[in-house]
Tab-separated table of C-alpha atoms and ligand atoms in Angstrom:
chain	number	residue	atom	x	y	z
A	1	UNK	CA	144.655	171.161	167.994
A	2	UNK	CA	145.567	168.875	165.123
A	3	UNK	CA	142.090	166.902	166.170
A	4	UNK	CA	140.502	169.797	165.574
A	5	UNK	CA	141.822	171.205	162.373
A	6	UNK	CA	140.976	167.553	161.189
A	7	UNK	CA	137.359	167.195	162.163
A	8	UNK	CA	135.843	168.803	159.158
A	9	UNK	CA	137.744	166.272	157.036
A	10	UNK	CA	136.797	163.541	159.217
A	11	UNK	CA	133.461	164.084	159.762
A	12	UNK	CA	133.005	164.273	155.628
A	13	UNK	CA	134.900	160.831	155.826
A	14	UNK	CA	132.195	159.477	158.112
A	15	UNK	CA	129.408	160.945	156.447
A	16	UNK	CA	130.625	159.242	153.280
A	17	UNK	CA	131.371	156.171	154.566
A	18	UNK	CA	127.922	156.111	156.451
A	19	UNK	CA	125.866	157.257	153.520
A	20	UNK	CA	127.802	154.347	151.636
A	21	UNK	CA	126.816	152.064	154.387
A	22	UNK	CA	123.240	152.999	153.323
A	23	UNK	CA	123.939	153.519	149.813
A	24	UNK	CA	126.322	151.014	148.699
A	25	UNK	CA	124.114	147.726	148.009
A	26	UNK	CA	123.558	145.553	145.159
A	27	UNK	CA	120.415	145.503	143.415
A	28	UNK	CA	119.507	141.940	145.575
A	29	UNK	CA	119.914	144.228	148.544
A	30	UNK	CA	118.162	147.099	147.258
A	31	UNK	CA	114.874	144.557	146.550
A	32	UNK	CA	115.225	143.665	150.444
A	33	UNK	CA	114.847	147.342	151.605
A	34	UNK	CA	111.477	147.399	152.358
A	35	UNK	CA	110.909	151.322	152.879
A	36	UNK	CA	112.191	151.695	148.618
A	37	UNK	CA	108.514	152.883	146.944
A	38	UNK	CA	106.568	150.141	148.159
A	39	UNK	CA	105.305	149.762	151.967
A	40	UNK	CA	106.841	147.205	154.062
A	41	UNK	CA	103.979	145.289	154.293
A	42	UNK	CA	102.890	145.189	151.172
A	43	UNK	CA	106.365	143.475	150.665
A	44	UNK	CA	106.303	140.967	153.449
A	45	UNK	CA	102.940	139.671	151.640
A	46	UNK	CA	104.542	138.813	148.469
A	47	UNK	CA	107.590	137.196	149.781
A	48	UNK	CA	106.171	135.771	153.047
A	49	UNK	CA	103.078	133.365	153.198
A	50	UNK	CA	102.174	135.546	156.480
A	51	UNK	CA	99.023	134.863	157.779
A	52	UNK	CA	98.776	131.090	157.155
A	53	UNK	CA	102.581	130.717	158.677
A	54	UNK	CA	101.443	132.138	161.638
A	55	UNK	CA	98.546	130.571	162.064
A	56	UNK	CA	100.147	127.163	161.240
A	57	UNK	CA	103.570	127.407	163.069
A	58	UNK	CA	102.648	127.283	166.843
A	59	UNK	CA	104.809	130.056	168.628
A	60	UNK	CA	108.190	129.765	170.483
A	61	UNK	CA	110.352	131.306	172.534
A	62	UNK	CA	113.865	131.482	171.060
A	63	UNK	CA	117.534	133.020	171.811
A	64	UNK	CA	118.008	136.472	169.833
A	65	UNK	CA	120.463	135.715	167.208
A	66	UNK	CA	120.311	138.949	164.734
A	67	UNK	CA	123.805	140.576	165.371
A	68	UNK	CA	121.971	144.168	165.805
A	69	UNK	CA	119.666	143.001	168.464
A	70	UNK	CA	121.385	140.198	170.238
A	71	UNK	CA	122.768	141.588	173.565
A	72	UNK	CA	121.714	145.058	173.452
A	73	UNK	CA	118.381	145.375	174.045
A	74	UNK	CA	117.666	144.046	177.360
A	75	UNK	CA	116.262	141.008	176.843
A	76	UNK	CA	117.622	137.598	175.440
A	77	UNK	CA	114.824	135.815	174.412
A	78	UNK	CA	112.229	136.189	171.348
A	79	UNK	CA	108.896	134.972	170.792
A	80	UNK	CA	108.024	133.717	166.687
A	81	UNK	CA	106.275	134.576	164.987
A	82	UNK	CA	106.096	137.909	165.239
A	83	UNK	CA	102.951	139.646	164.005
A	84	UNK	CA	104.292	140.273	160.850
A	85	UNK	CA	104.836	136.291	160.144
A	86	UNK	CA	107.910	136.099	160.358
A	87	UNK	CA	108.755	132.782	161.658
A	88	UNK	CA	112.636	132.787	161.555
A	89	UNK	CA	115.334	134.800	162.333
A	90	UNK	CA	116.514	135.246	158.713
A	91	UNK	CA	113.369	136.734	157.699
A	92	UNK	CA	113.781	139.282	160.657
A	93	UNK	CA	117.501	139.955	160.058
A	94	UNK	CA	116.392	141.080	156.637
A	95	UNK	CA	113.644	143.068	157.289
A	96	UNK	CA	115.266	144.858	160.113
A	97	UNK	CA	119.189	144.937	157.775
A	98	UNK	CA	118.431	148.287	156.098
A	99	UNK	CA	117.263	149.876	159.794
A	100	UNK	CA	120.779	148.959	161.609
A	101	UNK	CA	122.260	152.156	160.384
A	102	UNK	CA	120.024	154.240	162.035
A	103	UNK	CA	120.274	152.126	164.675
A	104	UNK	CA	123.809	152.826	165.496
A	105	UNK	CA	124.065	156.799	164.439
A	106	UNK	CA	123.184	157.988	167.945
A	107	UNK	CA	119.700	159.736	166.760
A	108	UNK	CA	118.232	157.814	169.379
A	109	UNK	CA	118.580	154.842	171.390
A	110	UNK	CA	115.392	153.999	171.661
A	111	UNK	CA	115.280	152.858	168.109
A	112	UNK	CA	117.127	149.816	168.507
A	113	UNK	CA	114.662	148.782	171.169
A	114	UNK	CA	111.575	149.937	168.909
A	115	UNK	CA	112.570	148.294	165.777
A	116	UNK	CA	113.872	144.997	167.566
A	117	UNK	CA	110.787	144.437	169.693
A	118	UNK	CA	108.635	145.151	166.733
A	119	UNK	CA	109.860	142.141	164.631
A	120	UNK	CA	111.472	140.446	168.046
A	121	UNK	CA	109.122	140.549	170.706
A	122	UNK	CA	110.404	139.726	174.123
A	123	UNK	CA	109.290	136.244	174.866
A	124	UNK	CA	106.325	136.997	176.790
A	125	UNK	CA	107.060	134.715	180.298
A	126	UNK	CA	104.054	134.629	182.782
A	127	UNK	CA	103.114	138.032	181.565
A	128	UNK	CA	100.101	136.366	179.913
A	129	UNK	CA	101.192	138.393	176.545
A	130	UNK	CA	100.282	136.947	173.410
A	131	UNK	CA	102.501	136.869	170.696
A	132	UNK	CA	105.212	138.307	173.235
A	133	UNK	CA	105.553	142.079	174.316
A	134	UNK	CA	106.184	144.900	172.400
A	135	UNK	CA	107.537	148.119	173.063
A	136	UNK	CA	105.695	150.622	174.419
A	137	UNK	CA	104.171	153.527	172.945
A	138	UNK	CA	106.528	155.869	174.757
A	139	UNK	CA	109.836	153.625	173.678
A	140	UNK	CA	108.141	154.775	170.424
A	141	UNK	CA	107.968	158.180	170.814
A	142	UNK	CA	110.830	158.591	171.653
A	143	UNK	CA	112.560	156.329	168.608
A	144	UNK	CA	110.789	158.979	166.515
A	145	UNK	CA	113.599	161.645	167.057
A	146	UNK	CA	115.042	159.559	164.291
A	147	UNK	CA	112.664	160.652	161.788
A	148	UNK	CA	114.291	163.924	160.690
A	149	UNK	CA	117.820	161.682	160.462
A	150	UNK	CA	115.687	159.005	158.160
A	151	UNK	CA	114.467	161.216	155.938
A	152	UNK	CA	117.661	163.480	155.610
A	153	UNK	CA	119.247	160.302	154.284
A	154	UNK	CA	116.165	159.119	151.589
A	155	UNK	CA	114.707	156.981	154.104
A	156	UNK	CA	111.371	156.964	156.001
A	157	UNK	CA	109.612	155.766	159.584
A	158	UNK	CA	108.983	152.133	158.577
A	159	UNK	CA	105.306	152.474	158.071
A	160	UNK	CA	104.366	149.277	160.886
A	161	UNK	CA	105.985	151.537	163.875
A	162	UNK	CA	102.490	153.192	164.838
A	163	UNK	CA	103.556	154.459	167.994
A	164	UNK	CA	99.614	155.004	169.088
A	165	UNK	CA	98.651	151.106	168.399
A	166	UNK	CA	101.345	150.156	171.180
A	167	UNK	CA	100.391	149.858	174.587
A	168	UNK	CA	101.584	152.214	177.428
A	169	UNK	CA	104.340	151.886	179.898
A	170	UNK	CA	102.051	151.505	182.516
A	171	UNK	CA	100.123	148.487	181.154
A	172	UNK	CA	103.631	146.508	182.748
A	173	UNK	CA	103.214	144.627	178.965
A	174	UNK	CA	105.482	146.325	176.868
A	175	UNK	CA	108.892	146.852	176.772
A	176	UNK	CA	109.970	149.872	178.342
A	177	UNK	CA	112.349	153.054	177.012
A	178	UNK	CA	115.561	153.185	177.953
A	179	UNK	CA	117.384	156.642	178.745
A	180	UNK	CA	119.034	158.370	175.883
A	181	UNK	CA	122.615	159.350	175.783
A	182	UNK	CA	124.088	162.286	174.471
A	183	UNK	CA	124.164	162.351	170.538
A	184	UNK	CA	127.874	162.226	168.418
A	185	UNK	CA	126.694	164.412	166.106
A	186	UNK	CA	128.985	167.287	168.004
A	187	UNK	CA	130.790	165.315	169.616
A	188	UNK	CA	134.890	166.021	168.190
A	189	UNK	CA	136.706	162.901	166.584
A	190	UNK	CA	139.089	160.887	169.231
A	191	UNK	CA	141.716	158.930	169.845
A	192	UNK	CA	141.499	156.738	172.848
A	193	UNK	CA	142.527	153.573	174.039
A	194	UNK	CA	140.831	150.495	172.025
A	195	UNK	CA	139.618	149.022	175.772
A	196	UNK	CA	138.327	145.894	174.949
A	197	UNK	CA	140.054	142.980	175.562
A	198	UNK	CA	139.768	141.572	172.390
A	199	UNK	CA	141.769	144.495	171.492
A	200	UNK	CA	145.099	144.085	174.234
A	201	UNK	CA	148.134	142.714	172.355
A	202	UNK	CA	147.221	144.422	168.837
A	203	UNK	CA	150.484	146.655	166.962
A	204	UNK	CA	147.588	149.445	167.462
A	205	UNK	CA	146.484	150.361	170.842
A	206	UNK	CA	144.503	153.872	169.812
A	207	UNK	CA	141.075	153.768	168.231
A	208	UNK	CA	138.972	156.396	166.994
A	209	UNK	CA	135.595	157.403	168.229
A	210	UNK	CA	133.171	157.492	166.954
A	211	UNK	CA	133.334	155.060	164.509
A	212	UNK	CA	131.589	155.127	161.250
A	213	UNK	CA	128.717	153.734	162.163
A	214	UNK	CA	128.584	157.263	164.579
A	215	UNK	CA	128.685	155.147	167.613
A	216	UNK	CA	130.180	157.178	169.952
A	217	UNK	CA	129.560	155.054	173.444
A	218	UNK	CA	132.532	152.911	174.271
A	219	UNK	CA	129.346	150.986	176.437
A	220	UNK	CA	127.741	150.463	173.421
A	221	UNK	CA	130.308	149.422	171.354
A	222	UNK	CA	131.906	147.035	173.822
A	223	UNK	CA	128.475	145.211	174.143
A	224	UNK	CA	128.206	144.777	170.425
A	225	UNK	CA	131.840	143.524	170.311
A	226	UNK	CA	131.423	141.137	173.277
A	227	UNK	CA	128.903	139.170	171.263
A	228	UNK	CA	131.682	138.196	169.135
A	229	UNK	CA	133.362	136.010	172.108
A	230	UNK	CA	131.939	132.858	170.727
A	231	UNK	CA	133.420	132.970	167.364
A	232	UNK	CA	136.664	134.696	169.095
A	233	UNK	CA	136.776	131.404	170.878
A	234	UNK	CA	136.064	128.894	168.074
A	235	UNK	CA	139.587	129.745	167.032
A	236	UNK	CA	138.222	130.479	163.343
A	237	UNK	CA	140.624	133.209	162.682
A	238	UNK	CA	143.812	134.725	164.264
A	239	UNK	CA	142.902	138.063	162.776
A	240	UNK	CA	139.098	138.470	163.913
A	241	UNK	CA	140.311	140.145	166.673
A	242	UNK	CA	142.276	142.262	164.670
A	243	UNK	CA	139.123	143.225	162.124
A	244	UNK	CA	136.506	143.805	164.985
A	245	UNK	CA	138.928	146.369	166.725
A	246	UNK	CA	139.308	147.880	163.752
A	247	UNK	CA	136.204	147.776	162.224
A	248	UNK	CA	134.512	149.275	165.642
A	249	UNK	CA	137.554	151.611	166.388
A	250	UNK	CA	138.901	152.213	163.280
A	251	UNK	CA	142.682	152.753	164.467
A	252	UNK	CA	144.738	156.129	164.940
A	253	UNK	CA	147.838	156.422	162.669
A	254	UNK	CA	150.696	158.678	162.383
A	255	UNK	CA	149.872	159.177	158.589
A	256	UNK	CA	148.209	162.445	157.180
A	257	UNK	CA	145.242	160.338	157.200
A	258	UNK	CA	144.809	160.307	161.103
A	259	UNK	CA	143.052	156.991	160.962
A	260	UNK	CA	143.065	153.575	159.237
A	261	UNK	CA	139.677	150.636	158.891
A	262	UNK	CA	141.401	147.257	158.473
A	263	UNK	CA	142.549	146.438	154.441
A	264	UNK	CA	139.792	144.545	152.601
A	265	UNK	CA	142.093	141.893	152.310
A	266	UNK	CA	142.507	140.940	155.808
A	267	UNK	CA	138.609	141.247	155.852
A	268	UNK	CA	138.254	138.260	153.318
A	269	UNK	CA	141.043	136.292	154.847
A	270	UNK	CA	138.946	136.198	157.727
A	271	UNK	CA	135.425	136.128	156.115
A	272	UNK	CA	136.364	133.111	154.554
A	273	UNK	CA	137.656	131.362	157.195
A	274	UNK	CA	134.993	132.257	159.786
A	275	UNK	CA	131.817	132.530	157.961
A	276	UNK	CA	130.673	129.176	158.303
A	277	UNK	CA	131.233	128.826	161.787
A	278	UNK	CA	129.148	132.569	162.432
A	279	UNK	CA	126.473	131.014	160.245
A	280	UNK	CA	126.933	127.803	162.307
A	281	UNK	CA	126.950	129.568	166.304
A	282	UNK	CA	123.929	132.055	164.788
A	283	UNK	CA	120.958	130.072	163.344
A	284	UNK	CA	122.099	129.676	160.319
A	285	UNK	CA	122.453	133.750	159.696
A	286	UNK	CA	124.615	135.231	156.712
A	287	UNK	CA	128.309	137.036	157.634
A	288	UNK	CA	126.907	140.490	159.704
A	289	UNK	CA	126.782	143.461	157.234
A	290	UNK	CA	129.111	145.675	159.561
A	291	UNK	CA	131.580	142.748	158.710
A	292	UNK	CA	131.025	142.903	154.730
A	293	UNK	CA	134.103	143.174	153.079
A	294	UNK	CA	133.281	145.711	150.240
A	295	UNK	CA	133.001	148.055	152.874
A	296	UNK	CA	136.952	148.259	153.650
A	297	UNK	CA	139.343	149.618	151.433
A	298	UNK	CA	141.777	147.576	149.708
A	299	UNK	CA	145.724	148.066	150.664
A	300	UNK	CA	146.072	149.392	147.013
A	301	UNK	CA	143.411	151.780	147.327
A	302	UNK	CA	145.297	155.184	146.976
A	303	UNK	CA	142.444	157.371	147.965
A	304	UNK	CA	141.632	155.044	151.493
A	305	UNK	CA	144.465	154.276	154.332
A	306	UNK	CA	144.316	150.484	155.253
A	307	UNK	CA	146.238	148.644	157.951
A	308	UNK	CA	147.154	145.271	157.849
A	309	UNK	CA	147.705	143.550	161.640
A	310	UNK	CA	151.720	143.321	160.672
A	311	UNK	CA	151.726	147.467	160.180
A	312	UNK	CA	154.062	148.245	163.588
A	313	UNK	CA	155.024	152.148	161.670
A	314	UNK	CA	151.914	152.897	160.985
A	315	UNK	CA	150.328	152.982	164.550
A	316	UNK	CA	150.140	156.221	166.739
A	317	UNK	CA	151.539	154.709	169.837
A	318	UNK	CA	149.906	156.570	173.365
A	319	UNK	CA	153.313	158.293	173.656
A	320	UNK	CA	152.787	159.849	170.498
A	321	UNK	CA	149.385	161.075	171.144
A	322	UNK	CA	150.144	162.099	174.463
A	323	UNK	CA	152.775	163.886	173.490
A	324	UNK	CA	150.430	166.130	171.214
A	325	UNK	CA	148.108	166.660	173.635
A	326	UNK	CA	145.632	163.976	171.321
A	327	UNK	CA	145.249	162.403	174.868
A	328	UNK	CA	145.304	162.502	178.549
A	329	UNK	CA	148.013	160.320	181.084
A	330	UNK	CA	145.450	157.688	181.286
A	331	UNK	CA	144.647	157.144	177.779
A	332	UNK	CA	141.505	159.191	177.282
A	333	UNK	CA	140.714	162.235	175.779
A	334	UNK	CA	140.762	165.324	177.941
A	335	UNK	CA	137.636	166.678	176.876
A	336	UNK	CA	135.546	163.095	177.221
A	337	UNK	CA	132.679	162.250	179.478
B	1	NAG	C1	97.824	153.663	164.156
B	1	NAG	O1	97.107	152.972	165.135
B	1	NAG	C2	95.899	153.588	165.530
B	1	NAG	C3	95.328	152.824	166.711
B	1	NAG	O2	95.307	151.458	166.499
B	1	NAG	C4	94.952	153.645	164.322
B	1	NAG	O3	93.743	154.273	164.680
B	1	NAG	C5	95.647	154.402	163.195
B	1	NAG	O4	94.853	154.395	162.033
B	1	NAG	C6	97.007	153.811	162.892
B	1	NAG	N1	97.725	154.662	161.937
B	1	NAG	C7	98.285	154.218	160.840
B	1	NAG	C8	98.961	155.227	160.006
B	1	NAG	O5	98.272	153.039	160.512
């Protein structure tokens, strides 16, 4: 009953920490946003010689690399340039950076599929597809519950997603919807098990769901983490680990504060030593925002809780929470799926 009493705070937390995720950028950022005042295209055609690029640069087929695409869309392979010019990753990760929050706050999954096909188009195979498929008009549609989310949080529908110019399922050319899940938005803050195994062996075994990027599918969140393996195994840090648990299932403490993100500090220790090899195993792509260190509090921070991976007290162990009825005999909460 403790969750429960606790939601309202928590869910303020999240909303906070969410609308900072949107909110809390540097001016350089700001001027990257595409959907600020001007149109996004009017934007791409100042910074990006479009047309000629694309008419120059014969297309390719390519590996997804953008951390909020790669391995969760469906497909693995990109065709560039897209029909916006872009002819390199960068340029996409970008444009598509100031979308990833609403692509993780459950208003619909089909807007990670919309806004990643748009500017990543599936390479197009024998499908006799120029410039690579698309998603389809009804992926589209049904991205577009996200509009009422986008604008409650100053944003708009990127102006380019014209659902009616995409072609229809049934043209077999486009990339189809997937099913939707249930939303977070009611869903009550939990404790559970941090499954994954990059998370075994850690002083905290409980994370908290959803997370504050209002993920709320373990699924989804294990798929994101598992395209971390590589630069798990380049042995860049002992602590990644440690900040991608943490980070994705922000852990469950025995403080007031029932949770704890990783301490900014740990987050630079292993920013610094595991940026260059990201940038190195991902096309030459910048440290992922989810990952920016600003984000986290810092352990002196008397307003934030922050653990460290040495913190043994701090940790709610499953006894704990079993004991107060936080979670079921097998690690989940009672009331889940
Ligand atoms: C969307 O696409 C349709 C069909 O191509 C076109 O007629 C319409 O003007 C477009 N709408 C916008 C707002 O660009």
């Amino acid at each position: 009953m403790k969750v429960a009493k606790d939601f309202k705070l928590i869910s303020c937390l999240i909303i906070i920490l969410c609308l900072l995720e949107l909110t809390n950028c540097d001016t350089r950022r700001r001027q990257r946003r595409p959907n600020r005042r001007r149109r996004p295209n009017s934007r791409r055609r100042t910074t990006l010689p479009t047309t000629t690029a694309a008419n120059s640069t014969p297309g390719r087929c390519e590996r997804i690399v953008v951390p909020m695409c790669r391995g969760l869309v469906g497909y693995r392979r990109t065709y560039l340039p897209n029909e916006f010019g872009h002819t390199t990753q960068m340029q996409v990760y970008q444009s598509l950076e100031y979308l990833w929050p609403f692509m993780d706050i459950g208003c619909s999954r089909n807007f990670r599929v919309l806004a990643c096909g748009m500017y990543l188009p599936k390479c197009p195979g024998n499908t006799g597809v120029e410039g690579g498929l698309k998603p389809c008009k009804e992926t589209c549609k049904r991205a577009r519950r996200c509009r009422a989310k986008m604008r409650e949080l100053q944003s708009q529908w990127p102006t380019d997603f014209n659902c009616t110019a995409l072609l229809p399922r049934k043209s077999k050319k486009c990339i189809p919807p997937v099913s939707e899940r249930p939303r977070c938005a009611n869903q009550h803050i939990k404790c559970q098990r941090n499954e994954h195994d990059f998370c075994q062996g850690l002083n905290f075994q409980l994370g908290m769901l959803p997370n504050m990027f209002l993920q709320c599918s373990k699924q989804d969140i294990h798929r994101e983490l598992d395209e971390y393996r590589v630069l798990i195994d380049s042995g860049c840090s002992e602590h990644l680990a440690f900040l991608l648990c943490g980070i994705y299932q922000p852990f469950c403490t025995r403080a007031e504060n029932p949770f704890a993100l990783p301490c900014r500090e740990i987050c630079e220790l292993v920013k610094s030593d595991c940026e260059s090899t990201y940038s190195r195993l991902h096309g030459g792509l910048p440290w992922p925002g989810k990952l920016q260190c600003h984000r986290y509090p810092l352990s002196t921070d008397e307003l934030w809780l922050c653990a460290m991976p040495g913190d043994t007290s701090l940790a709610l162990t499953p006894e704990e929470a079993l004991a107060n009825g936080e979670i079921s005999e097998n690690g989940e909460n009672s009331e889940n799926q």
